[in-house]
Every structure is written in C-alpha cells, then in structure tokens.
Amino acid sequence: MAQSNALMTAHIHFVEDRLSLIHIPLNCYAKYVQPLLQLLNPVDSADYHSNGNGASEDDLHSATPWATQHPFLNISITPIECSVVCSKVLAQEYFAPLITSKQKKPTTESDQVTISSEDFVVISVEGEGLDAGQRVLELTSPLAMAGISIFFITTYFSDYILVPLKSRSAVIRALEARGFAFEKSAEAYVNVAAHHRNASSTSSFEAPLPSTPPPTTVSELQARTFALLRRRAIVPTVHRDLRLVQCAGRRDFLGHGLSSAQDLQLQIGLTRCIVHPPRFLSLTLTESEPPSLLLERHALAHFGRADVLLGSKDAFLIPVTLNLAPLPFEATGIVCGVAGMLVGGNGGAAGGGPVVRPVEMSYLSTARAGTVMVDEMDLERAVELLNAGEFGLDVE
C-alpha cells in the first residue's frame, strides 16, 4: 500500500465504558475457554422475562444482537499469550471467580492469570485517508511524548487506543497540544492541523512538540525505545509460518434481532475459533461496527460460507511479536517507536540513512506483548528496518 502524503482528518472519541485488561498464559488457556465463550455469547436482558419463563418472539426480535452487546471487547491469542479487554463488570463476573479458585493452589508466575488493577478507557479512531501505519504513528506519538502508557489495536474498520482511566485528562491535553481540536458536543477530536501539512513530507513529527519533557521528537523517542528493548533483551520474533488475514462481518446483516443464516454462521465460526485454540487470533466487537477479525488463513474454514466475511482472503500478513513482559506495565513509547522505524516517520533509519521504502504495518497490543503485522511482500523490508535498530531477529 502506498504511503499517504496528504493526511486527512482523523476523528477520535472515547467509548464510554470502564475496561479491564486480562492476561492468560497459554498454558492456562484451556481452563478459561468457558468465560471466553460467555463473552462471545452474552445473554441480553431482553432475552428473559423477569418471571423466568423464557423469551417471547417479540422479546427476541427486540434483543440487542450478540455482536453489538459490548461497548468494546477484544480477545487476542498470540504465540506469547491470550489477552482480553472487556468491561470491568464482565471481568469480575466471568474471570475473577475462576482466578480466585485456581489461585488457592500453588502456582508459578507463568501460571498466573491476572486482571489489571486499574481501569482503562478506549479511544475509537476513524482515520480514513491515512495508511494504517501512518495512523498508528499519527495517534501514538503525542501520547508517547506525554509519557502516557497505551495499548493499540488495529481492526478492519477502525483503530482503538486503550489508555488508563486516570490518564484521560492527560490524553485530552496531549491531543489538543498536537493539533487535535476537541468537539465538546460529540466528545471527539479532529486533527485540524493535518490539512495544513507539507504534502512532500512523510511525517510531521520531527518538529519539537510543545511539551517540555523529553523526548521531543519521534527520532529521539525511537532511539530510546530500541535502546530500552535491547537493554531488556527483547528481540522481535518473525513468525514466517503464520499467514494471517484481516476480515470482518458484513454490515448488512447485523442489528436485525433474530440472526440471519450469515450472522449465525459467523457466531458459530467464532465459537469454533475459541474452542479449537489457534496460534493466532484477534477478535474485536463493538456497539457500532461488525466483528473484526485477524486470524490464520486456515481458520477461515470454521466459517463455512465464503460470503460470511468481508476482506481479501489472499492478502497475507506476517506477525512479528515482541514479548514485553520484562518491561514495566506502565512503559511508554513502544508502539510509536516501532511504528516510527517501519513507517519511516523519522525521515530515516536508526543509522541516519534515508528510508526509501517505508513498510505499511498494523499493530496489536496485548497485555504483555506487542505484535506488528506486515504484508507478506514487505516482510524482508520490515526485517531490514528492524535490524537497523541493531536487533538480532528470531525467525520461526
């Protein structure tokens, strides 16, 4: 995908829900399939009469569709961990009792399932006109400069930034300082500065930001990020044998109460993905968009009909994972630093040479890891740029 030189308006708004972040070690996954399926198959209050006699046909028609009952939900399974972002209420209802019962037995750190002690909120990003990698850089850089810890999730339709609830005011200030205007009526931001950039420039981040704390440029942040990763011996792993496709449910059959055949097949397919543990899966559900999926190509067979999912089934993404467990939970700048290296937002590689062919990328943050997805055709270029950060990449 060609790099976008003229950045268009990006709309951002907070999704109003308190969220928890859950880390499930892969060796504990089988024990937590039930709460994962409960998240995937929620019981809407309209499905049941208060007298417990079941739902009438009218109730079922008026019930909230299964795929839009969550303000925000992400279930991700990677070669490093299973990670869940869901409402704090559901985390306590579905996961906390099971965690408590399991922790009564002696466990090692690798066996510990954890729920974040602090609450999070998520920002929805609509950035049409921006390439995915540029969008990552555009949104994460002001937050990284402000020292705000974030989790970034790229989906088929939108991007989402998870931030600590306590940092909400700081997020607002950082975005406004970077040229995002706050629309009070819609609680959204619009990047008004994007319309006034030099079209010949690949990025606007080299100019020092108004905040005083260092770093002051993406180049400096990028250098510090890679230095930190090297000090903690965090080496990106290229999973050449994992060929992922990004797809989504269709807009035309969601929101109609009773499931259509396509809707039911989608729900069955997602259930199969959870029950038969994949090596890689990321599912995002929201109130306003159809389900978004990033999954292994062979897992498409779970969905049966070819018309169930949108998206190219022949455009493959290769994941590059970073195990961030050695870093403090509140570490900042990782997403922006890695994106800057690949997208070329710093105007040159770490060694000072020009970035001739930036790599288009998307990003998935999980509880203790980060995953960069690059097009199969761009993989060698991505490896070259990451190695410019003096990494010795592991290849699987």
Coordinates of N, CA, C and O in Angstrom, one line a residue, residues 105-278:
K105 N -4.5 -22.9 44.8 CA -3.5 -23.9 44.6 C -2.1 -23.2 44.4 O -2.1 -22.1 43.7
P106 N -1.0 -23.8 44.8 CA 0.3 -23.2 44.5 C 0.5 -23.0 43.0 O 0.2 -23.9 42.2
T107 N 0.9 -21.8 42.5 CA 1.2 -21.6 41.1 C 2.5 -20.8 41.0 O 3.0 -20.2 41.9
T108 N 3.1 -21.0 39.8 CA 4.2 -20.2 39.4 C 3.8 -19.0 38.7 O 2.6 -18.9 38.3
E109 N 4.7 -18.1 38.4 CA 4.3 -16.8 37.8 C 3.8 -17.1 36.4 O 2.9 -16.4 35.9
S110 N 4.3 -18.1 35.7 CA 3.9 -18.5 34.3 C 2.5 -19.0 34.3 O 1.9 -19.1 33.2
D111 N 2.0 -19.4 35.5 CA 0.6 -20.0 35.5 C -0.4 -18.9 36.0 O -1.6 -19.3 36.2
Q112 N 0.0 -17.7 36.3 CA -0.9 -16.7 36.9 C -1.7 -16.0 35.9 O -1.1 -15.3 35.0
V113 N -3.0 -16.1 36.0 CA -3.9 -15.2 35.2 C -4.2 -14.0 36.0 O -4.4 -14.0 37.2
T114 N -4.1 -12.8 35.4 CA -4.2 -11.6 36.1 C -5.2 -10.6 35.4 O -5.4 -10.6 34.2
I115 N -5.9 -9.9 36.3 CA -6.8 -8.8 35.8 C -6.2 -7.5 36.2 O -5.7 -7.4 37.4
S116 N -6.1 -6.5 35.4 CA -5.4 -5.3 35.7 C -6.1 -4.6 36.9 O -7.3 -4.7 37.1
S117 N -5.2 -4.1 37.7 CA -5.7 -3.4 39.0 C -6.3 -2.1 38.7 O -7.1 -1.6 39.5
E118 N -6.0 -1.5 37.6 CA -6.5 -0.2 37.3 C -7.5 -0.3 36.1 O -7.5 -1.2 35.3
D119 N -8.4 0.7 36.0 CA -9.4 0.7 34.9 C -8.8 1.4 33.7 O -8.0 2.3 33.8
F120 N -9.4 1.0 32.5 CA -9.0 1.6 31.3 C -10.2 2.2 30.5 O -11.3 1.7 30.8
V121 N -9.9 3.1 29.6 CA -10.9 3.5 28.7 C -10.3 3.4 27.3 O -9.1 3.3 27.1
V122 N -11.2 3.3 26.3 CA -10.7 3.1 24.9 C -11.1 4.2 24.0 O -12.2 4.8 24.2
I123 N -10.2 4.6 23.1 CA -10.5 5.7 22.2 C -10.7 5.0 20.8 O -9.8 4.3 20.4
S124 N -11.8 5.4 20.2 CA -12.0 4.9 18.8 C -11.5 5.9 17.8 O -11.7 7.1 17.9
V125 N -10.8 5.4 16.8 CA -10.1 6.3 15.8 C -10.6 6.0 14.5 O -10.6 4.8 14.0
E126 N -11.2 7.0 13.8 CA -11.6 6.8 12.4 C -10.7 7.7 11.6 O -10.8 8.9 11.7
G127 N -9.9 7.1 10.8 CA -8.8 7.9 10.1 C -8.8 7.6 8.7 O -7.7 7.3 8.1
E128 N -9.9 7.7 8.0 CA -9.9 7.5 6.6 C -9.0 8.4 5.9 O -8.9 9.6 6.1
G129 N -8.2 7.9 4.9 CA -7.3 8.7 4.2 C -5.9 8.5 4.7 O -4.9 8.9 4.0
L130 N -5.7 8.0 5.9 CA -4.4 7.6 6.4 C -4.1 6.2 6.2 O -5.0 5.3 6.5
D131 N -2.9 5.9 5.8 CA -2.5 4.5 5.8 C -2.4 4.0 7.2 O -2.2 4.7 8.1
A132 N -2.6 2.7 7.4 CA -2.7 2.1 8.7 C -1.4 2.4 9.6 O -1.5 2.9 10.7
G133 N -0.3 2.3 9.0 CA 1.0 2.5 9.7 C 1.1 4.0 10.1 O 1.5 4.4 11.2
Q134 N 0.8 4.9 9.2 CA 0.8 6.3 9.4 C -0.2 6.7 10.5 O 0.1 7.6 11.3
R135 N -1.3 6.0 10.5 CA -2.3 6.3 11.5 C -1.8 5.9 12.9 O -2.0 6.6 13.9
V136 N -1.1 4.8 13.0 CA -0.5 4.4 14.3 C 0.4 5.5 14.8 O 0.4 5.9 15.9
L137 N 1.3 5.9 13.9 CA 2.3 7.0 14.2 C 1.6 8.3 14.6 O 2.0 9.0 15.6
E138 N 0.6 8.6 13.8 CA -0.1 9.9 14.0 C -0.7 10.0 15.4 O -0.7 11.1 16.0
L139 N -1.3 8.9 15.8 CA -2.1 9.0 17.0 C -1.3 8.6 18.3 O -1.5 9.2 19.4
T140 N -0.2 7.8 18.1 CA 0.5 7.4 19.3 C 1.6 8.4 19.7 O 2.0 8.4 20.9
S141 N 2.1 9.1 18.7 CA 3.3 10.0 19.0 C 3.0 11.0 20.1 O 3.8 11.2 21.0
P142 N 1.9 11.8 20.0 CA 1.6 12.8 21.0 C 1.4 12.2 22.4 O 1.8 12.8 23.4
L143 N 0.8 11.0 22.5 CA 0.6 10.3 23.7 C 1.9 9.8 24.3 O 2.2 9.9 25.5
A144 N 2.8 9.3 23.4 CA 4.1 8.8 23.9 C 4.9 9.9 24.4 O 5.6 9.8 25.4
M145 N 4.9 11.1 23.7 CA 5.7 12.2 24.1 C 5.2 12.7 25.5 O 6.0 13.3 26.3
A146 N 3.9 12.5 25.8 CA 3.4 13.0 27.1 C 3.6 11.9 28.2 O 3.1 12.1 29.3
G147 N 4.2 10.8 27.8 CA 4.5 9.8 28.8 C 3.3 9.0 29.2 O 3.2 8.4 30.3
I148 N 2.3 8.8 28.3 CA 1.1 8.1 28.6 C 1.2 6.7 28.0 O 1.5 6.5 26.9
S149 N 1.0 5.7 28.9 CA 1.1 4.3 28.5 C -0.2 4.0 27.7 O -1.3 4.3 28.1
I150 N 0.0 3.3 26.6 CA -1.2 3.0 25.7 C -1.1 1.5 25.2 O 0.0 0.9 25.2
F151 N -2.2 1.0 24.8 CA -2.3 -0.2 24.0 C -3.0 0.1 22.7 O -4.1 0.8 22.8
F152 N -2.5 -0.4 21.6 CA -3.1 0.0 20.3 C -3.6 -1.3 19.6 O -2.9 -2.3 19.5
I153 N -4.8 -1.2 19.0 CA -5.4 -2.3 18.4 C -5.9 -1.9 17.0 O -6.8 -1.0 16.9
T154 N -5.3 -2.4 15.9 CA -5.8 -2.1 14.6 C -6.9 -3.1 14.2 O -6.7 -4.3 14.4
T155 N -8.0 -2.7 13.7 CA -9.1 -3.6 13.2 C -9.4 -3.3 11.8 O -8.8 -2.4 11.2
Y156 N -10.3 -4.1 11.3 CA -10.7 -3.9 9.8 C -11.3 -2.6 9.6 O -11.0 -2.0 8.5
F157 N -12.1 -2.0 10.5 CA -12.8 -0.8 10.2 C -12.2 0.4 10.9 O -12.2 1.5 10.4
S158 N -11.6 0.3 12.1 CA -11.1 1.4 12.9 C -9.9 1.0 13.7 O -9.5 -0.2 13.6
D159 N -9.3 1.9 14.4 CA -8.3 1.6 15.3 C -8.7 2.0 16.7 O -9.6 2.9 16.9
Y160 N -8.2 1.4 17.7 CA -8.6 1.6 19.1 C -7.3 1.8 20.0 O -6.4 1.0 19.8
I161 N -7.4 2.8 20.8 CA -6.2 3.1 21.7 C -6.8 2.9 23.2 O -7.7 3.7 23.6
L162 N -6.2 2.0 23.9 CA -6.6 1.7 25.3 C -5.6 2.6 26.2 O -4.4 2.4 26.0
V163 N -6.2 3.4 27.0 CA -5.4 4.2 27.9 C -5.9 4.1 29.4 O -7.1 3.8 29.6
P164 N -5.1 4.3 30.4 CA -5.6 4.2 31.8 C -6.6 5.3 32.0 O -6.5 6.4 31.5
L165 N -7.7 5.0 32.7 CA -8.7 5.9 33.0 C -8.1 7.2 33.7 O -8.5 8.3 33.4
K166 N -7.1 6.9 34.6 CA -6.5 8.1 35.3 C -5.8 9.0 34.3 O -5.5 10.2 34.7
S167 N -5.5 8.6 33.1 CA -4.8 9.4 32.2 C -5.7 10.1 31.2 O -5.2 10.8 30.3
R168 N -7.0 10.0 31.4 CA -7.9 10.6 30.4 C -7.7 12.1 30.2 O -7.6 12.5 29.0
S169 N -7.5 12.8 31.2 CA -7.3 14.3 31.1 C -6.0 14.6 30.4 O -5.9 15.5 29.5
A170 N -5.0 13.8 30.7 CA -3.7 13.9 30.1 C -3.7 13.6 28.6 O -3.1 14.3 27.8
V171 N -4.5 12.6 28.2 CA -4.7 12.3 26.8 C -5.4 13.5 26.1 O -4.9 13.8 25.0
I172 N -6.4 14.1 26.7 CA -7.0 15.2 26.1 C -6.0 16.3 25.8 O -6.0 16.9 24.8
R173 N -5.2 16.6 26.9 CA -4.3 17.7 26.7 C -3.2 17.4 25.7 O -2.8 18.3 24.9
A174 N -2.8 16.2 25.6 CA -1.7 15.8 24.6 C -2.2 15.9 23.2 O -1.5 16.4 22.3
L175 N -3.5 15.5 23.0 CA -4.0 15.5 21.7 C -4.3 17.0 21.2 O -4.0 17.4 20.1
E176 N -4.8 17.8 22.2 CA -5.0 19.2 21.8 C -3.7 19.9 21.6 O -3.6 20.7 20.6
A177 N -2.7 19.5 22.3 CA -1.4 20.2 22.1 C -0.8 19.8 20.7 O 0.0 20.6 20.2
R178 N -1.2 18.7 20.2 CA -0.7 18.2 18.9 C -1.6 18.7 17.7 O -1.3 18.3 16.6
G179 N -2.6 19.5 18.0 CA -3.4 20.0 16.9 C -4.8 19.3 16.8 O -5.5 19.6 15.8
F180 N -5.1 18.5 17.7 CA -6.5 17.8 17.7 C -7.4 18.7 18.4 O -7.2 19.0 19.6
A181 N -8.5 19.2 17.8 CA -9.5 20.1 18.4 C -10.6 19.3 19.0 O -11.1 18.3 18.4
F182 N -10.9 19.6 20.2 CA -12.0 18.9 21.0 C -13.3 19.4 20.6 O -13.6 20.6 20.7
E183 N -14.2 18.5 20.1 CA -15.6 18.9 19.8 C -16.4 18.5 21.0 O -16.8 17.3 21.2
K184 N -16.8 19.5 21.8 CA -17.5 19.2 23.1 C -18.8 18.5 22.8 O -19.2 17.7 23.6
S185 N -19.5 18.9 21.7 CA -20.8 18.3 21.5 C -20.8 16.8 21.3 O -21.7 16.1 21.6
A186 N -19.7 16.4 20.7 CA -19.6 14.9 20.3 C -18.5 14.2 21.1 O -18.3 13.1 20.8
E187 N -17.8 14.9 22.0 CA -16.7 14.4 22.7 C -15.8 13.7 21.7 O -15.4 12.5 21.9
A188 N -15.4 14.4 20.7 CA -14.5 13.8 19.7 C -13.4 14.8 19.3 O -13.5 16.0 19.6
Y189 N -12.4 14.4 18.7 CA -11.2 15.2 18.3 C -11.1 15.1 16.8 O -11.3 14.1 16.2
V190 N -10.7 16.3 16.2 CA -10.4 16.3 14.8 C -9.1 16.9 14.6 O -8.7 17.9 15.1
N191 N -8.2 16.2 13.8 CA -6.9 16.7 13.6 C -6.9 17.8 12.5 O -6.7 17.6 11.4
V192 N -7.2 19.0 13.0 CA -7.3 20.1 12.1 C -5.9 20.5 11.4 O -5.9 21.1 10.4
A193 N -4.8 20.2 12.1 CA -3.5 20.5 11.6 C -3.2 19.7 10.4 O -2.3 20.0 9.6
A194 N -3.8 18.5 10.2 CA -3.5 17.6 9.1 C -3.7 18.3 7.8 O -3.0 17.9 6.8
H195 N -4.6 19.2 7.7 CA -4.9 19.8 6.4 C -3.9 20.8 6.0 O -3.9 21.3 4.8
H196 N -3.0 21.2 6.8 CA -2.0 22.3 6.5 C -0.6 21.8 6.4 O 0.4 22.6 6.5
R197 N -0.4 20.4 6.3 CA 1.0 19.9 6.3 C 1.5 20.0 4.9 O 0.8 20.0 3.9
N198 N 2.8 20.0 4.8 CA 3.5 20.0 3.5 C 3.3 18.6 2.9 O 3.7 17.6 3.4
A199 N 2.8 18.5 1.7 CA 2.4 17.3 1.1 C 3.7 16.5 0.7 O 3.6 15.3 0.5
S200 N 4.8 17.1 0.6 CA 6.1 16.4 0.3 C 6.7 15.7 1.5 O 7.7 14.9 1.3
S201 N 6.2 16.0 2.7 CA 6.8 15.4 3.9 C 6.1 14.1 4.2 O 4.9 14.0 4.1
T202 N 6.9 13.1 4.6 CA 6.3 11.8 5.0 C 5.8 11.8 6.4 O 5.0 11.0 6.8
S203 N 6.1 12.8 7.2 CA 5.7 12.9 8.6 C 5.8 14.3 9.1 O 6.7 15.1 8.7
S204 N 5.0 14.6 10.1 CA 5.1 15.9 10.7 C 5.7 15.9 12.1 O 5.7 16.9 12.8
F205 N 6.3 14.8 12.5 CA 6.7 14.6 13.9 C 8.1 15.1 14.2 O 8.5 15.0 15.4
E206 N 8.9 15.5 13.3 CA 10.2 16.0 13.6 C 10.2 17.3 14.3 O 11.2 17.7 14.9
A207 N 9.2 18.1 14.1 CA 9.1 19.4 14.7 C 9.0 19.2 16.2 O 8.2 18.3 16.6
P208 N 9.7 19.9 17.1 CA 9.6 19.7 18.5 C 8.2 19.9 19.0 O 7.5 20.9 18.5
L209 N 7.7 19.1 19.9 CA 6.3 19.3 20.4 C 6.3 20.3 21.5 O 7.4 20.6 22.1
P210 N 5.2 20.9 21.8 CA 5.1 22.0 22.8 C 5.4 21.5 24.2 O 5.7 22.2 25.1
S211 N 5.3 20.2 24.5 CA 5.5 19.6 25.8 C 7.0 19.8 26.1 O 7.9 19.6 25.3
T212 N 7.3 20.0 27.4 CA 8.7 20.2 27.8 C 9.5 18.9 28.1 O 10.7 18.8 27.9
P213 N 8.8 17.9 28.6 CA 9.6 16.7 29.0 C 10.2 16.0 27.7 O 9.5 15.9 26.7
P214 N 11.4 15.5 27.8 CA 12.0 14.8 26.7 C 11.3 13.4 26.6 O 10.8 12.9 27.6
P215 N 11.4 12.7 25.5 CA 12.0 13.2 24.2 C 11.1 14.2 23.5 O 9.9 14.3 23.8
T216 N 11.7 14.9 22.6 CA 11.0 16.0 21.9 C 10.6 15.6 20.4 O 9.9 16.4 19.8
T217 N 11.2 14.6 19.9 CA 10.9 14.1 18.5 C 10.7 12.6 18.5 O 11.1 11.9 19.4
V218 N 10.1 12.2 17.4 CA 9.9 10.7 17.3 C 11.2 10.0 17.1 O 11.4 8.9 17.5
S219 N 12.2 10.7 16.4 CA 13.5 10.1 16.3 C 14.1 9.8 17.6 O 14.7 8.7 17.8
E220 N 14.1 10.8 18.5 CA 14.6 10.6 19.8 C 13.9 9.5 20.6 O 14.5 8.6 21.3
L221 N 12.5 9.5 20.5 CA 11.7 8.5 21.2 C 12.1 7.1 20.6 O 12.2 6.1 21.3
Q222 N 12.2 7.0 19.3 CA 12.5 5.8 18.6 C 13.8 5.2 19.1 O 13.9 4.0 19.4
A223 N 14.8 6.1 19.2 CA 16.2 5.6 19.6 C 16.1 5.1 21.1 O 16.7 4.1 21.4
R224 N 15.3 5.8 21.9 CA 15.2 5.4 23.3 C 14.4 4.1 23.4 O 14.8 3.2 24.3
T225 N 13.4 3.9 22.6 CA 12.6 2.7 22.6 C 13.5 1.5 22.3 O 13.5 0.5 23.0
F226 N 14.2 1.6 21.2 CA 15.1 0.5 20.8 C 16.2 0.2 21.8 O 16.6 -0.9 22.0
A227 N 16.7 1.3 22.4 CA 17.8 1.1 23.4 C 17.2 0.3 24.6 O 17.8 -0.5 25.2
L228 N 16.0 0.7 25.0 CA 15.3 0.0 26.1 C 15.1 -1.5 25.8 O 15.3 -2.3 26.6
L229 N 14.6 -1.7 24.6 CA 14.3 -3.1 24.2 C 15.6 -3.9 24.2 O 15.6 -5.1 24.7
R230 N 16.7 -3.3 23.8 CA 18.0 -4.0 23.8 C 18.5 -4.3 25.2 O 19.0 -5.4 25.5
R231 N 18.3 -3.3 26.1 CA 18.8 -3.5 27.4 C 18.0 -4.6 28.1 O 18.6 -5.3 29.0
R232 N 16.7 -4.8 27.8 CA 15.9 -5.8 28.4 C 15.9 -7.1 27.6 O 15.2 -8.0 27.9
A233 N 16.8 -7.2 26.6 CA 17.0 -8.4 25.8 C 15.7 -8.8 25.1 O 15.4 -10.0 25.0
I234 N 14.9 -7.8 24.7 CA 13.6 -8.1 24.0 C 13.9 -8.1 22.5 O 14.2 -7.1 21.9
V235 N 13.8 -9.3 21.9 CA 14.1 -9.5 20.5 C 12.8 -9.8 19.7 O 12.1 -10.8 20.1
P236 N 12.5 -9.0 18.7 CA 11.3 -9.4 17.9 C 11.5 -10.7 17.2 O 12.6 -11.1 16.8
T237 N 10.4 -11.5 17.2 CA 10.4 -12.8 16.6 C 9.5 -12.7 15.3 O 8.3 -12.4 15.4
V238 N 10.0 -13.1 14.2 CA 9.3 -13.2 12.9 C 8.6 -14.5 12.8 O 9.4 -15.5 12.8
H239 N 7.3 -14.6 12.7 CA 6.6 -15.9 12.5 C 6.3 -16.1 11.0 O 5.1 -15.9 10.6
R240 N 7.2 -16.5 10.3 CA 7.0 -16.7 8.8 C 6.0 -17.7 8.5 O 5.3 -17.7 7.5
D241 N 5.8 -18.7 9.4 CA 4.8 -19.8 9.2 C 3.4 -19.4 9.5 O 2.5 -20.2 9.3
L242 N 3.2 -18.2 10.1 CA 1.8 -17.7 10.4 C 1.4 -16.8 9.3 O 1.9 -15.7 9.2
R243 N 0.4 -17.1 8.5 CA -0.1 -16.3 7.4 C -1.5 -15.9 7.8 O -2.4 -16.7 7.9
L244 N -1.6 -14.6 8.2 CA -2.9 -14.0 8.7 C -3.7 -13.3 7.7 O -3.1 -12.7 6.7
V245 N -5.0 -13.3 7.8 CA -5.9 -12.5 7.0 C -6.7 -11.6 7.9 O -7.1 -12.0 9.0
Q246 N -7.0 -10.4 7.4 CA -7.8 -9.5 8.2 C -9.1 -9.4 7.5 O -9.2 -9.1 6.3
C247 N -10.2 -9.6 8.3 CA -11.5 -9.6 7.7 C -12.5 -9.2 8.7 O -12.2 -8.8 9.9
A248 N -13.8 -9.1 8.3 CA -14.8 -8.6 9.2 C -16.2 -9.2 8.8 O -16.4 -9.6 7.7
G249 N -17.1 -9.1 9.8 CA -18.5 -9.4 9.4 C -19.1 -8.3 8.5 O -18.6 -7.2 8.5
R250 N -20.1 -8.7 7.8 CA -20.8 -7.8 6.9 C -21.7 -6.8 7.6 O -22.4 -7.3 8.5
R251 N -21.8 -5.6 7.2 CA -22.6 -4.6 7.9 C -24.1 -4.9 7.6 O -25.0 -4.5 8.4
D252 N -24.4 -5.6 6.5 CA -25.8 -5.6 6.1 C -26.7 -6.6 6.9 O -27.9 -6.7 6.7
F253 N -26.1 -7.5 7.7 CA -26.9 -8.4 8.4 C -26.8 -8.3 9.9 O -27.3 -9.1 10.7
L254 N -26.2 -7.2 10.4 CA -26.1 -7.0 11.8 C -27.3 -6.0 12.2 O -27.7 -5.2 11.5
G255 N -27.7 -6.2 13.5 CA -28.7 -5.3 14.0 C -30.1 -5.6 13.7 O -31.0 -4.7 13.8
H256 N -30.4 -6.8 13.4 CA -31.8 -7.2 13.0 C -32.5 -8.1 14.0 O -33.4 -8.8 13.6
G257 N -32.0 -8.2 15.2 CA -32.7 -9.0 16.2 C -32.3 -10.5 16.0 O -31.3 -11.0 16.3
L258 N -33.3 -11.2 15.4 CA -33.0 -12.7 15.1 C -31.9 -12.8 14.1 O -31.8 -12.0 13.1
S259 N -31.0 -13.8 14.3 CA -29.8 -14.0 13.5 C -30.2 -14.4 12.1 O -31.0 -15.3 11.9
S260 N -29.6 -13.9 11.1 CA -29.7 -14.4 9.7 C -28.8 -15.6 9.6 O -28.1 -15.9 10.5
A261 N -28.9 -16.3 8.5 CA -28.0 -17.5 8.4 C -26.6 -17.1 8.4 O -25.7 -17.8 9.0
Q262 N -26.3 -15.9 7.8 CA -24.9 -15.5 7.8 C -24.4 -15.1 9.2 O -23.3 -15.4 9.6
D263 N -25.3 -14.4 9.9 CA -25.0 -14.0 11.3 C -24.7 -15.2 12.2 O -23.8 -15.3 13.0
L264 N -25.6 -16.2 12.1 CA -25.4 -17.4 12.8 C -24.2 -18.2 12.5 O -23.4 -18.6 13.4
Q265 N -23.8 -18.2 11.2 CA -22.6 -18.9 10.8 C -21.4 -18.2 11.3 O -20.4 -18.8 11.7
L266 N -21.4 -16.8 11.4 CA -20.3 -16.1 11.9 C -20.2 -16.4 13.4 O -19.0 -16.6 13.9
Q267 N -21.2 -16.4 14.1 CA -21.2 -16.7 15.6 C -20.6 -18.1 15.8 O -19.8 -18.4 16.7
I268 N -21.1 -19.1 15.0 CA -20.6 -20.5 15.1 C -19.1 -20.5 14.8 O -18.3 -21.2 15.5
G269 N -18.7 -19.8 13.7 CA -17.3 -19.8 13.3 C -16.4 -19.2 14.4 O -15.3 -19.8 14.7
L270 N -16.8 -18.1 15.1 CA -16.0 -17.6 16.1 C -15.9 -18.5 17.3 O -14.9 -18.6 18.0
T271 N -17.0 -19.2 17.6 CA -17.0 -20.2 18.7 C -16.0 -21.3 18.4 O -15.3 -21.7 19.3
R272 N -16.0 -21.7 17.2 CA -15.0 -22.8 16.8 C -13.6 -22.3 17.0 O -12.7 -23.0 17.4
C273 N -13.4 -21.0 16.7 CA -12.0 -20.5 16.8 C -11.6 -20.5 18.3 O -10.4 -20.7 18.5
I274 N -12.5 -20.2 19.2 CA -12.2 -20.2 20.6 C -12.0 -21.6 21.1 O -11.0 -21.9 21.9
V275 N -12.9 -22.5 20.7 CA -12.8 -23.9 21.2 C -11.6 -24.7 20.7 O -11.0 -25.5 21.4
H276 N -11.2 -24.4 19.5 CA -10.1 -25.1 18.9 C -8.9 -24.0 18.9 O -8.8 -23.2 18.0
P277 N -8.1 -24.0 19.9 CA -7.2 -22.9 20.2 C -6.3 -22.6 18.9 O -5.6 -23.5 18.5
P278 N -6.3 -21.5 18.4 CA -5.5 -21.1 17.3 C -4.1 -20.7 17.8 O -3.9 -20.3 19.0

